């Protein structure tokens, strides 16, 4: 079994707030997280090089020979073929940027210490197709093809569990049902793309799904929901109302009526009933999105962009998110009117203003929320979140005013 080490590059900071709480390779796009794709494609186990404060939760494992891979890159057949052909101390580059290398233990230590790697031979991969995730909108824009690729990877040469006759199915060959999944009285249209229903997932009565759609293990689509492609409901997520081209990373609840489109939610997020997200400006102009490294709004190059929400953030009923809104970690948003297009981490409030959601109270809430799903907020996770609380204080402008 190959040892795979996935590293964060400069894309990590541009992918905030999603990467405040995880390495880039832990992002989900398609059915699988990026690191799980690499494990399957390269037949190995993976670990990662990431920020120091994340390292205890996401430790690195080094062996005598290691495939070192850029964690923001999605595997492709041609790229993986080239990686498997690498000899020790050889690397694949794109415009001088490291994509993958095969390194021994000593050479890897040089890399970790930012020292020059001896006798490293590089090859450009400019004609090799692959997708690289550099910005948050890249995730939902890549989700269509990623679901198709993962569907093939996970289901090839396997037989789906049977579907009940209570369902209306178009494109039966493009539907795969894992063991323990429940689907009754639903409409599944897989002519436009595959529909994957993971282990113990459930699609309730009256739901309408139009592929490509992925439900990971224990995900639930609520009664009467309308799910358009390309949408992914991660493990233990709940999807209701209308959802289009969105990724819910895991343990998220968007269970009620309301619209969510062209968006990415982290883990443990909750959307209140009848909350809506605008994903297109009234004048059809290009959407600008908050960029953390530049500390300002930058053009996204797309007309369609809804909500990017960090882990543990929540909104109350009837919340309205404007086009291209970025919400940090542990924000709690409520009240009438549109909140700002950038809501800092640990913000408490809405369009009328914010106060700080103190870390201790936020952790208490997280313990209650996670306990409902049989999970525990352990010491590693708490230390990680405390670091995020302190690191993101610079964006909570009201705190600076209070101390002046």
mmCIF file of N, CA and C in Angstrom, residues 218-353:
data_model
loop_
_atom_site.group_PDB
_atom_site.id
_atom_site.type_symbol
_atom_site.label_atom_id
_atom_site.label_comp_id
_atom_site.label_asym_id
_atom_site.label_seq_id
_atom_site.Cartn_x
_atom_site.Cartn_y
_atom_site.Cartn_z
ATOM 1 N N UNK A 218 -25.986 7.966 5.587
ATOM 2 C CA UNK A 218 -26.926 8.514 6.580
ATOM 3 C C UNK A 218 -27.489 9.889 6.199
ATOM 4 N N UNK A 219 -27.273 10.359 4.981
ATOM 5 C CA UNK A 219 -27.897 11.618 4.553
ATOM 6 C C UNK A 219 -29.396 11.408 4.362
ATOM 7 N N UNK A 220 -30.165 12.473 4.542
ATOM 8 C CA UNK A 220 -31.624 12.391 4.438
ATOM 9 C C UNK A 220 -32.131 13.511 3.534
ATOM 10 N N UNK A 221 -32.961 13.150 2.558
ATOM 11 C CA UNK A 221 -33.700 14.125 1.766
ATOM 12 C C UNK A 221 -35.128 14.150 2.290
ATOM 13 N N UNK A 222 -35.596 15.291 2.721
ATOM 14 C CA UNK A 222 -36.886 15.404 3.381
ATOM 15 C C UNK A 222 -38.049 15.328 2.374
ATOM 16 N N UNK A 223 -39.251 15.166 2.913
ATOM 17 C CA UNK A 223 -40.440 15.029 2.075
ATOM 18 C C UNK A 223 -40.642 16.255 1.184
ATOM 19 N N UNK A 224 -40.919 16.010 -0.080
ATOM 20 C CA UNK A 224 -41.235 17.085 -1.012
ATOM 21 C C UNK A 224 -40.058 17.937 -1.439
ATOM 22 N N UNK A 225 -38.854 17.552 -1.084
ATOM 23 C CA UNK A 225 -37.682 18.349 -1.445
ATOM 24 C C UNK A 225 -37.439 18.301 -2.951
ATOM 25 N N UNK A 226 -36.838 19.368 -3.466
ATOM 26 C CA UNK A 226 -36.459 19.447 -4.876
ATOM 27 C C UNK A 226 -34.942 19.632 -4.936
ATOM 28 N N UNK A 227 -34.244 18.585 -5.356
ATOM 29 C CA UNK A 227 -32.785 18.603 -5.369
ATOM 30 C C UNK A 227 -32.297 18.546 -6.812
ATOM 31 N N UNK A 228 -31.681 19.622 -7.266
ATOM 32 C CA UNK A 228 -31.111 19.690 -8.602
ATOM 33 C C UNK A 228 -29.612 19.377 -8.543
ATOM 34 N N UNK A 229 -29.080 18.906 -9.663
ATOM 35 C CA UNK A 229 -27.645 18.735 -9.750
ATOM 36 C C UNK A 229 -26.950 20.082 -9.946
ATOM 37 N N UNK A 230 -25.672 20.178 -9.655
ATOM 38 C CA UNK A 230 -24.906 19.073 -9.106
ATOM 39 C C UNK A 230 -24.805 19.290 -7.594
ATOM 40 N N UNK A 231 -25.505 18.450 -6.839
ATOM 41 C CA UNK A 231 -25.612 18.649 -5.389
ATOM 42 C C UNK A 231 -25.070 17.439 -4.643
ATOM 43 N N UNK A 232 -24.337 17.714 -3.565
ATOM 44 C CA UNK A 232 -23.820 16.679 -2.677
ATOM 45 C C UNK A 232 -24.307 16.937 -1.259
ATOM 46 N N UNK A 233 -24.962 15.938 -0.676
ATOM 47 C CA UNK A 233 -25.285 15.957 0.753
ATOM 48 C C UNK A 233 -24.304 15.019 1.440
ATOM 49 N N UNK A 234 -23.395 15.589 2.218
ATOM 50 C CA UNK A 234 -22.383 14.790 2.901
ATOM 51 C C UNK A 234 -22.970 13.911 3.982
ATOM 52 N N UNK A 235 -22.133 13.152 4.687
ATOM 53 C CA UNK A 235 -22.614 12.230 5.718
ATOM 54 C C UNK A 235 -23.488 12.937 6.756
ATOM 55 N N UNK A 236 -24.623 12.310 7.058
ATOM 56 C CA UNK A 236 -25.534 12.768 8.111
ATOM 57 C C UNK A 236 -26.127 14.157 7.828
ATOM 58 N N UNK A 237 -26.137 14.583 6.573
ATOM 59 C CA UNK A 237 -26.755 15.860 6.225
ATOM 60 C C UNK A 237 -28.247 15.677 5.967
ATOM 61 N N UNK A 238 -29.000 16.763 6.157
ATOM 62 C CA UNK A 238 -30.429 16.776 5.855
ATOM 63 C C UNK A 238 -30.696 17.845 4.799
ATOM 64 N N UNK A 239 -31.405 17.449 3.738
ATOM 65 C CA UNK A 239 -31.715 18.375 2.666
ATOM 66 C C UNK A 239 -33.207 18.496 2.457
ATOM 67 N N UNK A 240 -33.715 19.721 2.488
ATOM 68 C CA UNK A 240 -35.125 19.965 2.253
ATOM 69 C C UNK A 240 -35.311 21.244 1.466
ATOM 70 N N UNK A 241 -36.545 21.534 1.055
ATOM 71 C CA UNK A 241 -36.804 22.721 0.246
ATOM 72 C C UNK A 241 -36.204 22.547 -1.134
ATOM 73 N N UNK A 242 -35.528 23.584 -1.639
ATOM 74 C CA UNK A 242 -34.934 23.552 -2.970
ATOM 75 C C UNK A 242 -33.429 23.776 -2.872
ATOM 76 N N UNK A 243 -32.682 22.850 -3.444
ATOM 77 C CA UNK A 243 -31.214 22.933 -3.423
ATOM 78 C C UNK A 243 -30.696 22.698 -4.834
ATOM 79 N N UNK A 244 -29.756 23.536 -5.276
ATOM 80 C CA UNK A 244 -29.155 23.389 -6.600
ATOM 81 C C UNK A 244 -27.661 23.646 -6.534
ATOM 82 N N UNK A 245 -26.906 22.725 -7.126
ATOM 83 C CA UNK A 245 -25.458 22.901 -7.287
ATOM 84 C C UNK A 245 -24.803 23.364 -5.981
ATOM 85 N N UNK A 246 -25.011 22.586 -4.931
ATOM 86 C CA UNK A 246 -24.473 22.933 -3.620
ATOM 87 C C UNK A 246 -23.791 21.723 -2.997
ATOM 88 N N UNK A 247 -22.836 22.012 -2.118
ATOM 89 C CA UNK A 247 -22.143 20.969 -1.370
ATOM 90 C C UNK A 247 -22.360 21.215 0.111
ATOM 91 N N UNK A 248 -22.942 20.247 0.791
ATOM 92 C CA UNK A 248 -23.057 20.257 2.242
ATOM 93 C C UNK A 248 -22.041 19.237 2.750
ATOM 94 N N UNK A 249 -20.983 19.710 3.378
ATOM 95 C CA UNK A 249 -19.818 18.872 3.647
ATOM 96 C C UNK A 249 -20.139 17.678 4.534
ATOM 97 N N UNK A 250 -20.837 17.901 5.638
ATOM 98 C CA UNK A 250 -21.187 16.810 6.539
ATOM 99 C C UNK A 250 -21.893 17.331 7.768
ATOM 100 N N UNK A 251 -22.840 16.544 8.296
ATOM 101 C CA UNK A 251 -23.562 16.885 9.537
ATOM 102 C C UNK A 251 -24.243 18.258 9.454
ATOM 103 N N UNK A 252 -24.645 18.661 8.245
ATOM 104 C CA UNK A 252 -25.359 19.923 8.058
ATOM 105 C C UNK A 252 -26.855 19.676 8.018
ATOM 106 N N UNK A 253 -27.614 20.682 8.403
ATOM 107 C CA UNK A 253 -29.070 20.593 8.322
ATOM 108 C C UNK A 253 -29.619 21.777 7.534
ATOM 109 N N UNK A 254 -30.084 21.466 6.327
ATOM 110 C CA UNK A 254 -30.855 22.417 5.536
ATOM 111 C C UNK A 254 -32.164 21.675 5.258
ATOM 112 N N UNK A 255 -32.944 21.499 6.323
ATOM 113 C CA UNK A 255 -34.039 20.533 6.307
ATOM 114 C C UNK A 255 -35.384 21.121 5.893
ATOM 115 N N UNK A 256 -35.479 22.451 5.828
ATOM 116 C CA UNK A 256 -36.790 23.082 5.643
ATOM 117 C C UNK A 256 -36.885 23.781 4.288
ATOM 118 N N UNK A 257 -38.066 24.335 4.018
ATOM 119 C CA UNK A 257 -38.263 25.083 2.786
ATOM 120 C C UNK A 257 -37.305 26.278 2.727
ATOM 121 N N UNK A 258 -37.078 26.731 1.513
ATOM 122 C CA UNK A 258 -36.108 27.797 1.276
ATOM 123 C C UNK A 258 -35.139 27.331 0.207
ATOM 124 N N UNK A 259 -34.419 28.289 -0.391
ATOM 125 C CA UNK A 259 -33.549 27.990 -1.535
ATOM 126 C C UNK A 259 -32.083 28.127 -1.159
ATOM 127 N N UNK A 260 -31.289 27.152 -1.598
ATOM 128 C CA UNK A 260 -29.831 27.191 -1.460
ATOM 129 C C UNK A 260 -29.235 26.799 -2.805
ATOM 130 N N UNK A 261 -28.446 27.688 -3.410
ATOM 131 C CA UNK A 261 -27.881 27.383 -4.714
ATOM 132 C C UNK A 261 -26.457 27.866 -4.867
ATOM 133 N N UNK A 262 -25.652 27.105 -5.627
ATOM 134 C CA UNK A 262 -24.268 27.471 -5.937
ATOM 135 C C UNK A 262 -23.524 27.870 -4.659
ATOM 136 N N UNK A 263 -23.533 26.947 -3.708
ATOM 137 C CA UNK A 263 -23.050 27.245 -2.363
ATOM 138 C C UNK A 263 -22.256 26.074 -1.797
ATOM 139 N N UNK A 264 -21.476 26.371 -0.751
ATOM 140 C CA UNK A 264 -20.755 25.339 -0.009
ATOM 141 C C UNK A 264 -20.931 25.612 1.478
ATOM 142 N N UNK A 265 -21.395 24.607 2.204
ATOM 143 C CA UNK A 265 -21.496 24.685 3.657
ATOM 144 C C UNK A 265 -20.478 23.737 4.272
ATOM 145 N N UNK A 266 -19.820 24.176 5.339
ATOM 146 C CA UNK A 266 -18.899 23.307 6.055
ATOM 147 C C UNK A 266 -19.649 22.255 6.856
ATOM 148 N N UNK A 267 -19.068 21.784 7.944
ATOM 149 C CA UNK A 267 -19.718 20.794 8.801
ATOM 150 C C UNK A 267 -20.476 21.476 9.943
ATOM 151 N N UNK A 268 -21.522 20.810 10.404
ATOM 152 C CA UNK A 268 -22.306 21.235 11.572
ATOM 153 C C UNK A 268 -22.994 22.582 11.369
ATOM 154 N N UNK A 269 -23.322 22.909 10.122
ATOM 155 C CA UNK A 269 -24.072 24.137 9.842
ATOM 156 C C UNK A 269 -25.566 23.861 9.918
ATOM 157 N N UNK A 270 -26.349 24.877 10.217
ATOM 158 C CA UNK A 270 -27.804 24.734 10.270
ATOM 159 C C UNK A 270 -28.467 25.944 9.629
ATOM 160 N N UNK A 271 -29.339 25.678 8.665
ATOM 161 C CA UNK A 271 -30.099 26.731 7.989
ATOM 162 C C UNK A 271 -31.511 26.736 8.554
ATOM 163 N N UNK A 272 -31.931 27.861 9.094
ATOM 164 C CA UNK A 272 -33.265 27.969 9.660
ATOM 165 C C UNK A 272 -34.352 27.854 8.607
ATOM 166 N N UNK A 273 -35.573 27.551 9.059
ATOM 167 C CA UNK A 273 -36.707 27.374 8.151
ATOM 168 C C UNK A 273 -36.926 28.621 7.298
ATOM 169 N N UNK A 274 -37.196 28.389 6.001
ATOM 170 C CA UNK A 274 -37.495 29.458 5.034
ATOM 171 C C UNK A 274 -36.333 30.412 4.804
ATOM 172 N N UNK A 275 -35.117 29.988 5.133
ATOM 173 C CA UNK A 275 -33.953 30.805 4.790
ATOM 174 C C UNK A 275 -33.659 30.663 3.304
ATOM 175 N N UNK A 276 -33.218 31.747 2.680
ATOM 176 C CA UNK A 276 -32.991 31.760 1.240
ATOM 177 C C UNK A 276 -31.643 32.381 0.909
ATOM 178 N N UNK A 277 -31.046 31.866 -0.162
ATOM 179 C CA UNK A 277 -29.757 32.368 -0.632
ATOM 180 C C UNK A 277 -29.895 32.854 -2.065
ATOM 181 N N UNK A 278 -29.503 34.083 -2.317
ATOM 182 C CA UNK A 278 -29.446 34.580 -3.690
ATOM 183 C C UNK A 278 -28.143 34.103 -4.321
ATOM 184 N N UNK A 279 -28.238 33.558 -5.519
ATOM 185 C CA UNK A 279 -27.023 33.122 -6.211
ATOM 186 C C UNK A 279 -26.789 33.863 -7.523
ATOM 187 N N UNK A 280 -27.613 34.891 -7.796
ATOM 188 C CA UNK A 280 -27.488 35.674 -9.028
ATOM 189 C C UNK A 280 -27.892 37.110 -8.747
ATOM 190 N N UNK A 281 -27.033 38.053 -9.104
ATOM 191 C CA UNK A 281 -27.340 39.473 -8.875
ATOM 192 C C UNK A 281 -28.449 39.935 -9.815
ATOM 193 N N UNK A 282 -29.218 40.908 -9.382
ATOM 194 C CA UNK A 282 -30.329 41.408 -10.194
ATOM 195 C C UNK A 282 -29.876 41.973 -11.541
ATOM 196 N N UNK A 283 -28.652 42.481 -11.582
ATOM 197 C CA UNK A 283 -28.139 43.038 -12.836
ATOM 198 C C UNK A 283 -27.271 42.038 -13.605
ATOM 199 N N UNK A 284 -27.263 40.788 -13.141
ATOM 200 C CA UNK A 284 -26.529 39.699 -13.800
ATOM 201 C C UNK A 284 -25.018 39.960 -13.852
ATOM 202 N N UNK A 285 -24.533 40.795 -12.990
ATOM 203 C CA UNK A 285 -23.110 41.133 -12.989
ATOM 204 C C UNK A 285 -22.289 40.029 -12.338
ATOM 205 N N UNK A 286 -20.996 40.085 -12.574
ATOM 206 C CA UNK A 286 -20.067 39.144 -11.954
ATOM 207 C C UNK A 286 -20.118 39.303 -10.433
ATOM 208 N N UNK A 287 -20.100 38.182 -9.738
ATOM 209 C CA UNK A 287 -20.171 38.195 -8.274
ATOM 210 C C UNK A 287 -18.776 38.422 -7.694
ATOM 211 N N UNK A 288 -18.699 39.309 -6.697
ATOM 212 C CA UNK A 288 -17.464 39.483 -5.942
ATOM 213 C C UNK A 288 -17.589 38.773 -4.606
ATOM 214 N N UNK A 289 -16.478 38.173 -4.163
ATOM 215 C CA UNK A 289 -16.499 37.370 -2.940
ATOM 216 C C UNK A 289 -15.357 37.796 -2.033
ATOM 217 N N UNK A 290 -15.623 37.775 -0.720
ATOM 218 C CA UNK A 290 -14.587 38.148 0.239
ATOM 219 C C UNK A 290 -13.405 37.183 0.131
ATOM 220 N N UNK A 291 -12.191 37.742 0.053
ATOM 221 C CA UNK A 291 -10.966 36.956 -0.021
ATOM 222 C C UNK A 291 -10.106 37.280 1.199
ATOM 223 N N UNK A 292 -9.828 36.279 2.011
ATOM 224 C CA UNK A 292 -9.135 36.516 3.275
ATOM 225 C C UNK A 292 -7.717 37.058 3.099
ATOM 226 N N UNK A 293 -6.875 36.480 2.221
ATOM 227 C CA UNK A 293 -5.505 37.007 2.113
ATOM 228 C C UNK A 293 -5.456 38.473 1.693
ATOM 229 N N UNK A 294 -6.381 38.878 0.824
ATOM 230 C CA UNK A 294 -6.393 40.267 0.350
ATOM 231 C C UNK A 294 -7.248 41.188 1.212
ATOM 232 N N UNK A 295 -8.040 40.591 2.103
ATOM 233 C CA UNK A 295 -8.911 41.336 3.015
ATOM 234 C C UNK A 295 -9.822 42.306 2.279
ATOM 235 N N UNK A 296 -10.371 41.837 1.175
ATOM 236 C CA UNK A 296 -11.337 42.641 0.425
ATOM 237 C C UNK A 296 -12.114 41.727 -0.522
ATOM 238 N N UNK A 297 -13.143 42.282 -1.143
ATOM 239 C CA UNK A 297 -13.947 41.519 -2.094
ATOM 240 C C UNK A 297 -13.256 41.512 -3.451
ATOM 241 N N UNK A 298 -13.155 40.321 -4.048
ATOM 242 C CA UNK A 298 -12.502 40.167 -5.337
ATOM 243 C C UNK A 298 -13.454 39.524 -6.340
ATOM 244 N N UNK A 299 -13.294 39.843 -7.630
ATOM 245 C CA UNK A 299 -14.145 39.216 -8.655
ATOM 246 C C UNK A 299 -13.976 37.697 -8.660
ATOM 247 N N UNK A 300 -15.090 36.995 -8.818
ATOM 248 C CA UNK A 300 -15.057 35.527 -8.816
ATOM 249 C C UNK A 300 -14.987 34.942 -10.222
ATOM 250 N N UNK A 301 -15.264 35.778 -11.224
ATOM 251 C CA UNK A 301 -15.280 35.258 -12.579
ATOM 252 C C UNK A 301 -16.542 34.489 -12.919
ATOM 253 N N UNK A 302 -17.563 34.547 -12.049
ATOM 254 C CA UNK A 302 -18.799 33.814 -12.281
ATOM 255 C C UNK A 302 -20.013 34.683 -11.964
ATOM 256 N N UNK A 303 -21.112 34.426 -12.656
ATOM 257 C CA UNK A 303 -22.374 35.113 -12.359
ATOM 258 C C UNK A 303 -23.117 34.433 -11.217
ATOM 259 N N UNK A 304 -22.808 33.158 -10.984
ATOM 260 C CA UNK A 304 -23.575 32.383 -10.016
ATOM 261 C C UNK A 304 -22.711 32.022 -8.812
ATOM 262 N N UNK A 305 -23.046 32.585 -7.677
ATOM 263 C CA UNK A 305 -22.361 32.247 -6.430
ATOM 264 C C UNK A 305 -23.259 32.638 -5.269
ATOM 265 N N UNK A 306 -23.572 31.681 -4.418
ATOM 266 C CA UNK A 306 -24.487 31.925 -3.319
ATOM 267 C C UNK A 306 -23.793 32.146 -1.998
ATOM 268 N N UNK A 307 -23.721 31.101 -1.172
ATOM 269 C CA UNK A 307 -23.261 31.203 0.212
ATOM 270 C C UNK A 307 -22.078 30.272 0.451
ATOM 271 N N UNK A 308 -21.018 30.806 1.049
ATOM 272 C CA UNK A 308 -19.889 30.006 1.534
ATOM 273 C C UNK A 308 -19.913 30.136 3.054
ATOM 274 N N UNK A 309 -20.114 29.032 3.753
ATOM 275 C CA UNK A 309 -20.310 29.071 5.207
ATOM 276 C C UNK A 309 -19.350 28.115 5.907
ATOM 277 N N UNK A 310 -18.612 28.638 6.897
ATOM 278 C CA UNK A 310 -17.681 27.834 7.664
ATOM 279 C C UNK A 310 -18.369 26.939 8.672
ATOM 280 N N UNK A 311 -17.624 26.038 9.267
ATOM 281 C CA UNK A 311 -18.147 25.044 10.206
ATOM 282 C C UNK A 311 -18.879 25.690 11.384
ATOM 283 N N UNK A 312 -19.901 24.979 11.856
ATOM 284 C CA UNK A 312 -20.637 25.317 13.078
ATOM 285 C C UNK A 312 -21.429 26.617 12.982
ATOM 286 N N UNK A 313 -21.558 27.205 11.800
ATOM 287 C CA UNK A 313 -22.338 28.438 11.682
ATOM 288 C C UNK A 313 -23.813 28.121 11.459
ATOM 289 N N UNK A 314 -24.686 29.037 11.873
ATOM 290 C CA UNK A 314 -26.123 28.800 11.844
ATOM 291 C C UNK A 314 -26.849 30.105 11.506
ATOM 292 N N UNK A 315 -28.062 29.947 10.980
ATOM 293 C CA UNK A 315 -28.897 31.125 10.757
ATOM 294 C C UNK A 315 -30.314 30.833 11.229
ATOM 295 N N UNK A 316 -31.003 31.875 11.686
ATOM 296 C CA UNK A 316 -32.366 31.736 12.177
ATOM 297 C C UNK A 316 -33.366 31.658 11.033
ATOM 298 N N UNK A 317 -34.631 31.513 11.384
ATOM 299 C CA UNK A 317 -35.676 31.396 10.365
ATOM 300 C C UNK A 317 -35.747 32.663 9.513
ATOM 301 N N UNK A 318 -36.118 32.472 8.242
ATOM 302 C CA UNK A 318 -36.335 33.572 7.290
ATOM 303 C C UNK A 318 -35.092 34.425 7.035
ATOM 304 N N UNK A 319 -33.912 33.864 7.260
ATOM 305 C CA UNK A 319 -32.693 34.618 6.965
ATOM 306 C C UNK A 319 -32.523 34.751 5.456
ATOM 307 N N UNK A 320 -32.115 35.919 5.005
ATOM 308 C CA UNK A 320 -31.906 36.173 3.572
ATOM 309 C C UNK A 320 -30.434 36.487 3.334
ATOM 310 N N UNK A 321 -29.773 35.640 2.570
ATOM 311 C CA UNK A 321 -28.364 35.855 2.243
ATOM 312 C C UNK A 321 -28.245 36.447 0.846
ATOM 313 N N UNK A 322 -27.504 37.533 0.732
ATOM 314 C CA UNK A 322 -27.301 38.169 -0.560
ATOM 315 C C UNK A 322 -26.326 37.353 -1.404
ATOM 316 N N UNK A 323 -26.275 37.672 -2.696
ATOM 317 C CA UNK A 323 -25.394 36.970 -3.621
ATOM 318 C C UNK A 323 -23.944 37.077 -3.157
ATOM 319 N N UNK A 324 -23.240 35.952 -3.147
ATOM 320 C CA UNK A 324 -21.831 35.949 -2.800
ATOM 321 C C UNK A 324 -21.549 36.334 -1.370
ATOM 322 N N UNK A 325 -22.221 35.648 -0.422
ATOM 323 C CA UNK A 325 -21.992 35.915 1.000
ATOM 324 C C UNK A 325 -21.017 34.889 1.572
ATOM 325 N N UNK A 326 -20.062 35.375 2.354
ATOM 326 C CA UNK A 326 -19.093 34.515 3.034
ATOM 327 C C UNK A 326 -19.317 34.634 4.535
ATOM 328 N N UNK A 327 -19.571 33.506 5.173
ATOM 329 C CA UNK A 327 -19.805 33.453 6.621
ATOM 330 C C UNK A 327 -18.708 32.596 7.242
ATOM 331 N N UNK A 328 -18.081 33.081 8.283
ATOM 332 C CA UNK A 328 -16.983 32.373 8.922
ATOM 333 C C UNK A 328 -17.422 31.195 9.767
ATOM 334 N N UNK A 329 -16.581 30.808 10.706
ATOM 335 C CA UNK A 329 -16.816 29.679 11.600
ATOM 336 C C UNK A 329 -17.595 30.155 12.829
ATOM 337 N N UNK A 330 -18.549 29.363 13.276
ATOM 338 C CA UNK A 330 -19.298 29.633 14.517
ATOM 339 C C UNK A 330 -20.003 30.986 14.498
ATOM 340 N N UNK A 331 -20.480 31.416 13.346
ATOM 341 C CA UNK A 331 -21.329 32.611 13.308
ATOM 342 C C UNK A 331 -22.771 32.209 13.591
ATOM 343 N N UNK A 332 -23.510 33.097 14.214
ATOM 344 C CA UNK A 332 -24.932 32.856 14.506
ATOM 345 C C UNK A 332 -25.700 34.079 13.999
ATOM 346 N N UNK A 333 -26.443 33.875 12.901
ATOM 347 C CA UNK A 333 -27.054 34.990 12.170
ATOM 348 C C UNK A 333 -28.574 34.920 12.278
ATOM 349 N N UNK A 334 -29.194 36.056 12.567
ATOM 350 C CA UNK A 334 -30.647 36.085 12.731
ATOM 351 C C UNK A 334 -31.144 37.512 12.553
ATOM 352 N N UNK A 335 -32.475 37.662 12.452
ATOM 353 C CA UNK A 335 -33.085 38.981 12.330
ATOM 354 C C UNK A 335 -33.474 39.295 10.898
ATOM 355 N N UNK A 336 -34.183 40.404 10.726
ATOM 356 C CA UNK A 336 -34.677 40.806 9.413
ATOM 357 C C UNK A 336 -33.583 41.486 8.599
ATOM 358 N N UNK A 337 -33.826 41.615 7.304
ATOM 359 C CA UNK A 337 -32.879 42.277 6.422
ATOM 360 C C UNK A 337 -31.735 41.357 6.017
ATOM 361 N N UNK A 338 -30.929 41.850 5.083
ATOM 362 C CA UNK A 338 -29.787 41.075 4.596
ATOM 363 C C UNK A 338 -28.573 41.313 5.488
ATOM 364 N N UNK A 339 -27.946 40.253 6.003
ATOM 365 C CA UNK A 339 -26.672 40.453 6.693
ATOM 366 C C UNK A 339 -25.601 40.879 5.696
ATOM 367 N N UNK A 340 -24.488 41.356 6.205
ATOM 368 C CA UNK A 340 -23.370 41.754 5.348
ATOM 369 C C UNK A 340 -22.921 40.587 4.476
ATOM 370 N N UNK A 341 -22.266 40.912 3.355
ATOM 371 C CA UNK A 341 -21.749 39.876 2.470
ATOM 372 C C UNK A 341 -20.526 39.160 3.039
ATOM 373 N N UNK A 342 -19.963 39.733 4.091
ATOM 374 C CA UNK A 342 -18.901 39.045 4.831
ATOM 375 C C UNK A 342 -19.241 39.096 6.309
ATOM 376 N N UNK A 343 -19.446 37.911 6.886
ATOM 377 C CA UNK A 343 -19.750 37.792 8.309
ATOM 378 C C UNK A 343 -18.572 37.086 8.979
ATOM 379 N N UNK A 344 -17.857 37.767 9.874
ATOM 380 C CA UNK A 344 -16.682 37.154 10.499
ATOM 381 C C UNK A 344 -17.030 35.952 11.373
ATOM 382 N N UNK A 345 -16.043 35.155 11.649
ATOM 383 C CA UNK A 345 -16.208 34.019 12.556
ATOM 384 C C UNK A 345 -16.587 34.498 13.956
ATOM 385 N N UNK A 346 -17.393 33.716 14.630
ATOM 386 C CA UNK A 346 -17.851 33.981 15.996
ATOM 387 C C UNK A 346 -18.615 35.308 16.089
ATOM 388 N N UNK A 347 -19.348 35.635 15.014
ATOM 389 C CA UNK A 347 -20.237 36.799 15.035
ATOM 390 C C UNK A 347 -21.623 36.371 15.489
ATOM 391 N N UNK A 348 -22.286 37.233 16.258
ATOM 392 C CA UNK A 348 -23.621 36.961 16.791
ATOM 393 C C UNK A 348 -24.507 38.157 16.456
ATOM 394 N N UNK A 349 -25.482 37.959 15.533
ATOM 395 C CA UNK A 349 -26.358 39.073 15.176
ATOM 396 C C UNK A 349 -26.792 39.006 13.730
ATOM 397 N N UNK A 350 -26.956 40.184 13.106
ATOM 398 C CA UNK A 350 -27.439 40.231 11.729
ATOM 399 C C UNK A 350 -27.267 41.612 11.139
ATOM 400 N N UNK A 351 -28.234 42.026 10.305
ATOM 401 C CA UNK A 351 -28.111 43.290 9.583
ATOM 402 C C UNK A 351 -28.064 44.495 10.509
ATOM 403 N N UNK A 352 -28.592 44.361 11.730
ATOM 404 C CA UNK A 352 -28.595 45.493 12.666
ATOM 405 C C UNK A 352 -27.298 45.611 13.452
ATOM 406 N N UNK A 353 -26.391 44.647 13.282
ATOM 407 C CA UNK A 353 -25.114 44.705 13.985
ATOM 408 C C UNK A 353 -24.755 43.384 14.646
#
